[in-house]
Coordinates of C-alpha atoms and ligand atoms in Angstrom, one line a residue:
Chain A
X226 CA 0.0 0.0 0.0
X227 CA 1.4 3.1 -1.0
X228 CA 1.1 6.4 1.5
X229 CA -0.4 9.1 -0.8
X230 CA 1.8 12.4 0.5
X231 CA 0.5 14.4 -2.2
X232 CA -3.4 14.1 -0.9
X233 CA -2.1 14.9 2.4
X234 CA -0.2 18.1 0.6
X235 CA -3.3 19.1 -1.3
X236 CA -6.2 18.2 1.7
X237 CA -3.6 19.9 4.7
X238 CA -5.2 23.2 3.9
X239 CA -8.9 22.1 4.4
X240 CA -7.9 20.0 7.3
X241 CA -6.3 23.2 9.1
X242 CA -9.6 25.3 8.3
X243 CA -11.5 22.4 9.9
X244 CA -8.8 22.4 12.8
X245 CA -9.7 26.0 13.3
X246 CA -13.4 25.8 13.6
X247 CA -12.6 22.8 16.2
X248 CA -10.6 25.1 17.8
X249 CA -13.2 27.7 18.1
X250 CA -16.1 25.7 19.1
X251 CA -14.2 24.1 21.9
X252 CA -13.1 27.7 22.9
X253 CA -16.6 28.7 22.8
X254 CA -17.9 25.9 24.6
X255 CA -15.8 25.6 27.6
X256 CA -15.7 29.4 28.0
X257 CA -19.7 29.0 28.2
X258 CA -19.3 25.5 30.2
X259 CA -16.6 27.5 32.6
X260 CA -19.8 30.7 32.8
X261 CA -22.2 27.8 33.2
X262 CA -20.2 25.3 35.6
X263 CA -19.0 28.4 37.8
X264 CA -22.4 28.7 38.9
X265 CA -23.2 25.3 38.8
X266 CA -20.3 24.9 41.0
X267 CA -21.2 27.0 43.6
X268 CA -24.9 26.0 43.6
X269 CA -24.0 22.7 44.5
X270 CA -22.1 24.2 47.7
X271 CA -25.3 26.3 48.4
X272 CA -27.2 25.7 51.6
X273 CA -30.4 26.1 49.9
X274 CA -31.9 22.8 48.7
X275 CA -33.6 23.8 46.0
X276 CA -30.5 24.8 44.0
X277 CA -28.4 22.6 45.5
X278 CA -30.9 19.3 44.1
X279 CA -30.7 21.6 40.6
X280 CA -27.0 21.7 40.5
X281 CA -27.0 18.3 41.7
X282 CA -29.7 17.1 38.7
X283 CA -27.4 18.9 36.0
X284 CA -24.2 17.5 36.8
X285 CA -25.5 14.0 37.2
X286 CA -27.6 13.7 33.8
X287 CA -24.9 15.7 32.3
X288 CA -22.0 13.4 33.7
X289 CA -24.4 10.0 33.1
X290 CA -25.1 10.2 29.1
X291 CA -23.2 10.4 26.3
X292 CA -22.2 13.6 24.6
X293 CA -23.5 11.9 21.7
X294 CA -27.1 11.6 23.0
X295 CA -26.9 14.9 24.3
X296 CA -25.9 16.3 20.7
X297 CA -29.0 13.9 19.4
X298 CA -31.1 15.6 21.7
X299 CA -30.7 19.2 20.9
X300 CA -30.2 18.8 17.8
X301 CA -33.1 15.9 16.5
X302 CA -35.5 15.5 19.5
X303 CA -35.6 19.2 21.1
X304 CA -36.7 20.9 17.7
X305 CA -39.5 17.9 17.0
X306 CA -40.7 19.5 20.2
X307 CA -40.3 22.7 19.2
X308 CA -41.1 23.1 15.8
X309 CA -37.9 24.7 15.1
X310 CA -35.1 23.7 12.8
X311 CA -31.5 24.4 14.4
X312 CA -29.0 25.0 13.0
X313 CA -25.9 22.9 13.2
X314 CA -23.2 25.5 14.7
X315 CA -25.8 26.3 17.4
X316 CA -26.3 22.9 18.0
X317 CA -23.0 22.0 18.2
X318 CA -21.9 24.4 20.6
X319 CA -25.4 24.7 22.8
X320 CA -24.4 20.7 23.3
X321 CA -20.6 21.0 23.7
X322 CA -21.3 24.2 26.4
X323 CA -24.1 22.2 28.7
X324 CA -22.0 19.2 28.6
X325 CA -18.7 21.2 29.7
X326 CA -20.0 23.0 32.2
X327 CA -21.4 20.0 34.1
X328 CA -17.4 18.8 34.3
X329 CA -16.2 22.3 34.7
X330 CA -18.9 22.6 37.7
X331 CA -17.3 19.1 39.6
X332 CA -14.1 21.1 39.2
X333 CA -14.7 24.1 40.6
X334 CA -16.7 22.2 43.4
X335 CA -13.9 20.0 44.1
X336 CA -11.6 23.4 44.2
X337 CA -13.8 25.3 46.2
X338 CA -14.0 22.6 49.1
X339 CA -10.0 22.4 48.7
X340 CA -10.1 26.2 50.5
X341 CA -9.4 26.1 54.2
X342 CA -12.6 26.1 55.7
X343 CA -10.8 29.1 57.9
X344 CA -11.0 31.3 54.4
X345 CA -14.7 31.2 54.5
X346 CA -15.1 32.0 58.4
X347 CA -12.1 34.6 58.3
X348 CA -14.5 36.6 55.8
X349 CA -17.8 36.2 57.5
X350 CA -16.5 36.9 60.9
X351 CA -15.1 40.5 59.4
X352 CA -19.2 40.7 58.6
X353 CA -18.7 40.1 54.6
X354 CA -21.9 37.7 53.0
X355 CA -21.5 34.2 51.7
X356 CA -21.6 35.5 48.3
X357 CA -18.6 38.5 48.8
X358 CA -16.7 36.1 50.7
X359 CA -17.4 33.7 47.4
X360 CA -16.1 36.4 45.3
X361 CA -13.0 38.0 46.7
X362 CA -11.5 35.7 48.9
X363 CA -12.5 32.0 47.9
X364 CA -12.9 31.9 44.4
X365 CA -9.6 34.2 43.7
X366 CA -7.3 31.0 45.0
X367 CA -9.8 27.9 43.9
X368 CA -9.6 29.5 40.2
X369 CA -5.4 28.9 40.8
X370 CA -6.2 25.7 41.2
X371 CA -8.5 24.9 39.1
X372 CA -5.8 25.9 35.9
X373 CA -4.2 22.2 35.5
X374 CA -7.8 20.4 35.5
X375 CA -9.6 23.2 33.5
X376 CA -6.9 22.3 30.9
X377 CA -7.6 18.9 31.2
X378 CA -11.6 19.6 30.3
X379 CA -10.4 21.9 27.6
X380 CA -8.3 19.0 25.7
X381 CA -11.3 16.5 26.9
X382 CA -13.5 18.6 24.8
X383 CA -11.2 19.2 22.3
X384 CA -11.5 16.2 21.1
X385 CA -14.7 15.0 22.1
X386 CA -16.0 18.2 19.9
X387 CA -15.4 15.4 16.7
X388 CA -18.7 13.8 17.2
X389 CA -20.7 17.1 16.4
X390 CA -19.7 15.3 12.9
X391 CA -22.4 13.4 13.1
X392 CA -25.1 16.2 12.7
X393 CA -22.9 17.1 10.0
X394 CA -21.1 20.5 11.3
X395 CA -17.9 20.6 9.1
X396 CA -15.2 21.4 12.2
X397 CA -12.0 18.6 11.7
X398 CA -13.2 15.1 11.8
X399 CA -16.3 16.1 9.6
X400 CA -13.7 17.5 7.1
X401 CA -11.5 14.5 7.0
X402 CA -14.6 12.3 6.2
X403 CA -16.0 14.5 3.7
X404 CA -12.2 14.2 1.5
X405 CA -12.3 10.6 2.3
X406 CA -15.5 9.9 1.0
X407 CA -13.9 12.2 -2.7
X408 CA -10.7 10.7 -2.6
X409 CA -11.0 7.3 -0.6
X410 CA -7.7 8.6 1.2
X411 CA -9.0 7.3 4.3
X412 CA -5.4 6.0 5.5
X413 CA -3.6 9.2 4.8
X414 CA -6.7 11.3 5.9
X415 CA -6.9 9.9 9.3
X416 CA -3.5 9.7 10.3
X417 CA -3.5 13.5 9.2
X418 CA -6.4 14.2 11.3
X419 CA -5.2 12.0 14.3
X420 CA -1.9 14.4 14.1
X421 CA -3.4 17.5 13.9
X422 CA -5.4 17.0 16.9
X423 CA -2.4 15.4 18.4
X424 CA -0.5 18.7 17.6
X425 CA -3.7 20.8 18.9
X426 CA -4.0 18.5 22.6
X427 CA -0.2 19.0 23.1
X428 CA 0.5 22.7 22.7
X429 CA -2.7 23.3 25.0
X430 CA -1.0 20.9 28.0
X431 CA 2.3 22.9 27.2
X432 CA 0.7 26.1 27.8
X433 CA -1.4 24.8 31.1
X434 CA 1.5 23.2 32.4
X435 CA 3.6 26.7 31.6
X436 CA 0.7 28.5 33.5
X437 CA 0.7 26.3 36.5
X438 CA 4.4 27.1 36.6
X439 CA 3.5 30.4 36.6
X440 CA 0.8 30.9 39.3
X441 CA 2.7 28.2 41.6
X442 CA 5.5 30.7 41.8
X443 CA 2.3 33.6 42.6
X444 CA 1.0 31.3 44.5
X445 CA 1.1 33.1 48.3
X446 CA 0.1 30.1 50.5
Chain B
X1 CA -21.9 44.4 75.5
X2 CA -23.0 40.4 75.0
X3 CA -25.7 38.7 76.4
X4 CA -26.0 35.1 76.4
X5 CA -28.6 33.3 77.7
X6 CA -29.1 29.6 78.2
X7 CA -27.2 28.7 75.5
X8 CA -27.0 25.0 73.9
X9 CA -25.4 23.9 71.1
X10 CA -25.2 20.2 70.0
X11 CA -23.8 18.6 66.8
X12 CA -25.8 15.8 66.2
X13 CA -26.0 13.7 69.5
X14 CA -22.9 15.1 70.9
X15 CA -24.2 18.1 73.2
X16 CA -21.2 20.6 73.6
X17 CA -22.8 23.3 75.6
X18 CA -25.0 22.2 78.0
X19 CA -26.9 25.9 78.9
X20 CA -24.3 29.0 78.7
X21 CA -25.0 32.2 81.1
X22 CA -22.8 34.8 81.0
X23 CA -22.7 38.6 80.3
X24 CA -19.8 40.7 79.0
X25 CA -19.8 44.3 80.3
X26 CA -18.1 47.0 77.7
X27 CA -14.8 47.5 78.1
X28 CA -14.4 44.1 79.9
X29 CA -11.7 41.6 79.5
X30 CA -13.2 38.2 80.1
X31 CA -10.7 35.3 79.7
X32 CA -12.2 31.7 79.3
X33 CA -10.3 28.6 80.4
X34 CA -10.7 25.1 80.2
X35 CA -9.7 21.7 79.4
X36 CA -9.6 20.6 75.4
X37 CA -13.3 19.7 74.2
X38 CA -15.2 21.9 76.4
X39 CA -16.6 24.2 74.1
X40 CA -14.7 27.1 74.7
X41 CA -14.6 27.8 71.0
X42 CA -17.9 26.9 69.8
X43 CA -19.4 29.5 72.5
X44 CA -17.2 32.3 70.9
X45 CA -18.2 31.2 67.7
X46 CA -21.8 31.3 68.9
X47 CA -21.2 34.9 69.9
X48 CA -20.5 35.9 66.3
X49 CA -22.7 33.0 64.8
X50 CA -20.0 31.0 62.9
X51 CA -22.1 28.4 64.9
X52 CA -25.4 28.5 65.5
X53 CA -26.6 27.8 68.9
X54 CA -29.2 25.0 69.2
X55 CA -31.1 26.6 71.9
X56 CA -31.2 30.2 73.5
X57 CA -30.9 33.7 72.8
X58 CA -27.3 36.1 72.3
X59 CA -27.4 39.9 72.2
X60 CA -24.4 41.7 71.0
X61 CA -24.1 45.7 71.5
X62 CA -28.5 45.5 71.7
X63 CA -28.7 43.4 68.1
X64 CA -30.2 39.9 68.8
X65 CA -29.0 37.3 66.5
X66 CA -31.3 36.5 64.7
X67 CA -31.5 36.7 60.3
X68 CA -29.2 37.3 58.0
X69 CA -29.0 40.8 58.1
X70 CA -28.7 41.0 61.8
X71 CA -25.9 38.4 61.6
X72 CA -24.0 40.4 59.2
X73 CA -24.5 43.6 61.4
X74 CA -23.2 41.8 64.4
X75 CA -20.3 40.1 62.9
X76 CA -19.0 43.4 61.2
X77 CA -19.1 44.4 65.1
X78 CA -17.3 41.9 66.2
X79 CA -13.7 40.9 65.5
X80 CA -12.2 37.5 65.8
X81 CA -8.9 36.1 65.7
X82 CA -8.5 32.4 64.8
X83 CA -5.2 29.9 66.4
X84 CA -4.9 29.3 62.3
X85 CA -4.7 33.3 61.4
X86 CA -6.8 32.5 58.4
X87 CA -5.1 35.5 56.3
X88 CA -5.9 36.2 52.9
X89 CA -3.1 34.0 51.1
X90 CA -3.5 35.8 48.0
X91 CA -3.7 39.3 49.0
X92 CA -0.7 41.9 50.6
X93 CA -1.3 42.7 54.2
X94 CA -2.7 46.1 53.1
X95 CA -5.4 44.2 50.8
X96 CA -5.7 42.0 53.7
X97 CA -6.6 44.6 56.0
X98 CA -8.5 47.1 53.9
X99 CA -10.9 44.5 52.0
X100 CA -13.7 43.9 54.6
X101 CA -13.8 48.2 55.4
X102 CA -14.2 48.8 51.7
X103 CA -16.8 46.3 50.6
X104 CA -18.9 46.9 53.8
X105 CA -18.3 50.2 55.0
X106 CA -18.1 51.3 51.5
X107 CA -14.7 53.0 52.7
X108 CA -13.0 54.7 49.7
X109 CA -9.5 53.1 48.8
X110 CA -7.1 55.9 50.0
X111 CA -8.9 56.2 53.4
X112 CA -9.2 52.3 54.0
X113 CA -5.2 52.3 53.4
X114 CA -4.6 55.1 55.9
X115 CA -6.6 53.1 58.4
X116 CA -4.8 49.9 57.8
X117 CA -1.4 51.8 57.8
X118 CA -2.3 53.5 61.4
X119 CA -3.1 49.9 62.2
X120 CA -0.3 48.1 61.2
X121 CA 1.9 50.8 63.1
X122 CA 0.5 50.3 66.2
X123 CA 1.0 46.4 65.9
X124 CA 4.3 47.0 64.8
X125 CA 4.5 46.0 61.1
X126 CA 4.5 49.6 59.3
X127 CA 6.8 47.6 56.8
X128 CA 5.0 44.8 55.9
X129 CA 2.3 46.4 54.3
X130 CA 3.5 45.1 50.7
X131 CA 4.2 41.7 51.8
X132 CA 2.3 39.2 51.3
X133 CA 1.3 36.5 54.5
X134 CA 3.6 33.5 53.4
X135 CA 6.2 36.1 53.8
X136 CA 5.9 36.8 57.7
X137 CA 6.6 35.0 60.6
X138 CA 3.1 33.1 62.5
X139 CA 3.7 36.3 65.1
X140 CA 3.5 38.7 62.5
X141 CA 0.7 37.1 60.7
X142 CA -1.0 36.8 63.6
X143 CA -0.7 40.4 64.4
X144 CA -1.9 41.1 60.9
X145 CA -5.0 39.3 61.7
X146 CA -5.6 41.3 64.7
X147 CA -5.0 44.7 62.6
X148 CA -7.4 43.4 59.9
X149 CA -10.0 42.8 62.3
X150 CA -9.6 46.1 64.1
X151 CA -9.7 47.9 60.5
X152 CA -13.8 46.9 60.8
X153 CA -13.8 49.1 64.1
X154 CA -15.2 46.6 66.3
X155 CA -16.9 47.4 69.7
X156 CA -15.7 43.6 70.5
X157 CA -12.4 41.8 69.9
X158 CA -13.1 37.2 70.2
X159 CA -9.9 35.4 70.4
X160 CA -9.6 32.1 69.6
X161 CA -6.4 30.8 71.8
X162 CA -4.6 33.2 69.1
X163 CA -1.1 32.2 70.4
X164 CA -1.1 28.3 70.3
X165 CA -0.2 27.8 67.0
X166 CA 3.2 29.9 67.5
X167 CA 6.6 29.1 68.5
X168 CA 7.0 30.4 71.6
X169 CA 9.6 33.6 71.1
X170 CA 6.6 34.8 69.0
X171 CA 4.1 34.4 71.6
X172 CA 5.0 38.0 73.5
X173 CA 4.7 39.9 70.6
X174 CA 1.0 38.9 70.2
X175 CA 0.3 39.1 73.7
X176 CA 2.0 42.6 73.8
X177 CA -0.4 44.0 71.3
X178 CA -3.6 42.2 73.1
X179 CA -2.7 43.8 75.8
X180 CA -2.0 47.3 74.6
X181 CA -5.5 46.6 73.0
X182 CA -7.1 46.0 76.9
X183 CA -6.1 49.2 78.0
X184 CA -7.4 50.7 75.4
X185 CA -10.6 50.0 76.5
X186 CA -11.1 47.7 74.0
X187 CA -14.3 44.9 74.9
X188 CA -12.4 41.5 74.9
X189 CA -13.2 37.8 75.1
X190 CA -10.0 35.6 75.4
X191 CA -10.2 31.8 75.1
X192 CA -6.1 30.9 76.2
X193 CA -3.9 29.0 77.8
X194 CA -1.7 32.0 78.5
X195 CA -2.3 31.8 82.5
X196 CA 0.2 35.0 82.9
X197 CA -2.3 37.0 80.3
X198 CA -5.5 36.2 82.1
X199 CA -3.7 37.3 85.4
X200 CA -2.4 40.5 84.5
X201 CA -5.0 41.7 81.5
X202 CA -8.3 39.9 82.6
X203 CA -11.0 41.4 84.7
X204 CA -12.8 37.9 84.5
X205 CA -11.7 34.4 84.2
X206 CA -14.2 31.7 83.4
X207 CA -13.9 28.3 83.6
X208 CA -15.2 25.9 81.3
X209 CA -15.7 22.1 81.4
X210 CA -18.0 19.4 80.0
X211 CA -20.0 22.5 78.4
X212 CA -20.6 24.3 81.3
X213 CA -19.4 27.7 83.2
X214 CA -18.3 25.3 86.2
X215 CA -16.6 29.0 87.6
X216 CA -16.2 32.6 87.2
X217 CA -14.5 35.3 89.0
X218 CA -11.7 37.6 89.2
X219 CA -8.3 36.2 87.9
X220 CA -7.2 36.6 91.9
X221 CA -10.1 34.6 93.4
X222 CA -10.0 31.6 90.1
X223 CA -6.1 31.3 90.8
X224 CA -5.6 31.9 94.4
X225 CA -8.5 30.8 95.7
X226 CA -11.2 28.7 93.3
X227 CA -14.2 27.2 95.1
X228 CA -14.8 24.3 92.8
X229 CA -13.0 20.6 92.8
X230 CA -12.6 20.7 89.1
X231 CA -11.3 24.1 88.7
X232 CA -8.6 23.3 91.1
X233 CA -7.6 19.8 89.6
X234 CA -7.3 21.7 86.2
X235 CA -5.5 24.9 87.3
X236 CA -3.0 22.1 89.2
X237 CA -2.3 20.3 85.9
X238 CA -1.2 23.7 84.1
X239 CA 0.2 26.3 86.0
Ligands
ATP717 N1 -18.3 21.4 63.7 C1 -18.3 20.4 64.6 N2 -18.9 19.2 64.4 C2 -18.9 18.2 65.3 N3 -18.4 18.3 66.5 C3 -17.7 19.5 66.8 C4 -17.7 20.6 65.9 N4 -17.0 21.6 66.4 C5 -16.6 21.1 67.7 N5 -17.1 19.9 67.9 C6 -16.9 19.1 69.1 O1 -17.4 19.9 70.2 C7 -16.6 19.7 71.3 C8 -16.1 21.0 71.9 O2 -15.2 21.6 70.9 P1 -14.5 23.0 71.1 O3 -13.7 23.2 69.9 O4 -15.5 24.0 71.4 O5 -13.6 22.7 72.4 P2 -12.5 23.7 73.0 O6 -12.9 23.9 74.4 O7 -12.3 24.8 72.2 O8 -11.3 22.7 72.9 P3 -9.7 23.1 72.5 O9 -9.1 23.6 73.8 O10 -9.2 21.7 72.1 O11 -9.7 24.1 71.4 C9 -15.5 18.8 70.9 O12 -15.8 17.5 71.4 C10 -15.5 18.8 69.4 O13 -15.1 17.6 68.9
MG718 MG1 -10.8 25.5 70.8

């Protein structure tokens, strides 16, 4: 079997534009999951039952089904319901950003709990709320914390962003089967793909680990 | 200044005070000893509601505890200084100091600092205001703690045995600026094991066991001359 470099040559530039838009809708999504899951997060510390059970609900239908079901439902079963047609982008990300902020919630959980519990009473005993304590003195040093895993759920959805393929949204893995399918490439086309996200997974836990290097050194404890 | 009455406070089955009396007058100096366990620090986290009591009623400064808002008035009244410190890893000692003024006072920046640097003068750290807590010595974060908590103006000063978590040259220099604080005037409930501090700065010693006041009177009458068995038995084992 011979390995076709030219088709690797001639697809690399349609692969890299799909690499992009994988790029962009894991940015999008985990910086919605991180809005969503910060809240999350804290709502599953609340003391109020209510959104405690919410939180609680989220995380644990999120967490217990596949992305791929979850991407099925907003994108086939939820417009059925409605009426209205989505469109694939929307879809795509809507899913990616629900599912990553129910991991992005776990981890700020787990960071907020690994506070001294003496943070939280230092603040309320000076007569500051639950919430401003939250705000200025807990979640400053959880979100240091929380950098190595937060890059972990970043490269997580980096790749787990290929099966919005299957509703047909043309990021990287969508692109690779769409030259296979002109060009029956498939053993070039994947090992391209596989390296390109390869290349993608390995600069981003570069640039986390450089960070925790970073705010260890900042890191007044 | 506080008012407690009949307080309980159980976690879960175990009962840890078993029905607390006791007033604080203003500018009083009560010391509370006792052996490990007998709730000395859950009643003076009762006092600014870092625990709730199960059963009974506390007045601070004419505000009953009771709601949210109330709780938040009180505590802003009411300083407390923790064995642990509990500084603000990752702010200076001026942030440290100045955040709690400016967010509930609504103090404006430059005036908050001026506060905190009068503050940090008179407990002897002028210099440290740039650093940042890893940086100090347990004495010197400890005196931080006490300047932050004075930046709230308190009309009462709870500490939590604020001197057993330091090596013992450090231990005077706390002490030193509690005391300065007492004769001030300041309103101050002491939970310690510092016998020498509840002697000389102490209007009132209390003794604590099984979650009850088993004793109270002036240091002279608790250490010369204590009526009760178990006060006795415990003074013996740590003077
Ligand atoms: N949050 C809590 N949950 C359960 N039990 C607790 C809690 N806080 C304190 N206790 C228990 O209450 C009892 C009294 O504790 P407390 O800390 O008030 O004693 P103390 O007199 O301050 O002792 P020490 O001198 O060791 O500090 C102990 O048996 C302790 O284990
Ligand atoms: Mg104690």
């Amino acid at each position: 079997m011979d390995f076709d470099i030219q088709l690797v040559i001639n697809s690399f530039p349609l692969l890299l534009a799909g690499a992009v838009i994988t790029v962009q809708i894991t940015a999008i999504s985990v910086g919605c999951g991180l809005f969503i899951g910060m809240f999350a997060g804290v709502a599953r510390l609340s003391k109020v039952w209510p959104v405690k059970t919410l939180a609680a609900v989220y995380v644990d239908f999120i967490r217990g089904t596949p992305l791929l079901v979850q991407i099925f439902i907003i994108y086939f079963a939820i417009p059925l319901a409605t009426g209205h047609r989505m469109d694939p982008f929307v879809a795509a990300v809507t899913a990616c950003s629900i599912n990553s902020g129910a991991y992005v919630a776990e981890i700020f959980r787990a960071g907020i709990q690994s506070i001294d519990k003496g943070q939280m009473e230092a603040g309320r005993s000076l007569g500051m709320s639950w919430a401003q304590t939250m705000r200025h003195i807990i979640m400053p040093q959880a979100f240091k914390r929380i950098i190595p895993p937060l890059g972990n759920e970043f490269i997580a959805m980096l790749k787990d962003s290929s099966l919005v393929s299957v509703i047909g949204f043309e990021e990287l893995t969508r692109r690779g089967q769409l030259i296979i399918a002109r060009t029956y490439g498939s053993f070039e086309i994947w090992l391209t793909v596989a390296f390109i996200y390869l290349l993608m997974t390995l600069t981003i836990s570069r640039l986390v680990d450089y960070l925790e290097r970073r705010y260890k050194i900042d890191d007044k404890h | 200044m506080i008012s407690i009455k009949n307080v309980h406070k159980r976690f879960g089955k175990l009962h840890v005070l078993k029905g607390i009396d006791a007033q604080v007058s203003e500018q009083e100096v009560v010391v509370i000893i006792g052996p490990s366990g007998s709730g000395k620090s859950t009643l003076l986290r009762c006092i600014n509601y870092l625990e709730e009591p199960t059963e009974g009623e506390i007045v601070v400064d004419g505000i009953p505890l009771t709601g949210e808002a109330n709780i938040n008035k009180v505590r802003a009244e009411v300083g407390m200084v923790f064995q642990r410190f509990n500084l603000f890893p990752h702010m200076s000692v001026l942030d440290n100091i100045t955040l709690a003024p400016r967010i509930i006072r609504k103090m404006p920046k430059a005036e908050a600092e001026t506060v905190a640097l009068d503050l940090l003068t008179k407990v002897g750290l002028a210099d440290k205001a740039r650093a940042y807590p890893e940086q100090l010595s347990g004495g010197q974060q400890q005196r931080v703690a006490i300047a932050r908590a004075l930046a709230m103006r308190p009309k009462v000063m709870l500490f939590d045995e604020p001197t057993s978590a330091l090596d013992p040259e450090m231990i005077k220099e706390v002490l030193d600026v509690m005391k300065a604080l007492a004769e001030e005037g300041m309103t101050m409930v002491v939970v310690t094991h510092e016998m020498g501090f509840a002697r000389e700065v102490g209007d009132r010693v209390i003794f604590m066991d099984e979650g009850r006041i088993v004793e109270e009177g002036t240091p002279e009458a608790i250490f010369a001359n204590a009526q009760e068995e178990r006060t006795r038995t415990f003074l013996s084992k740590i003077l």
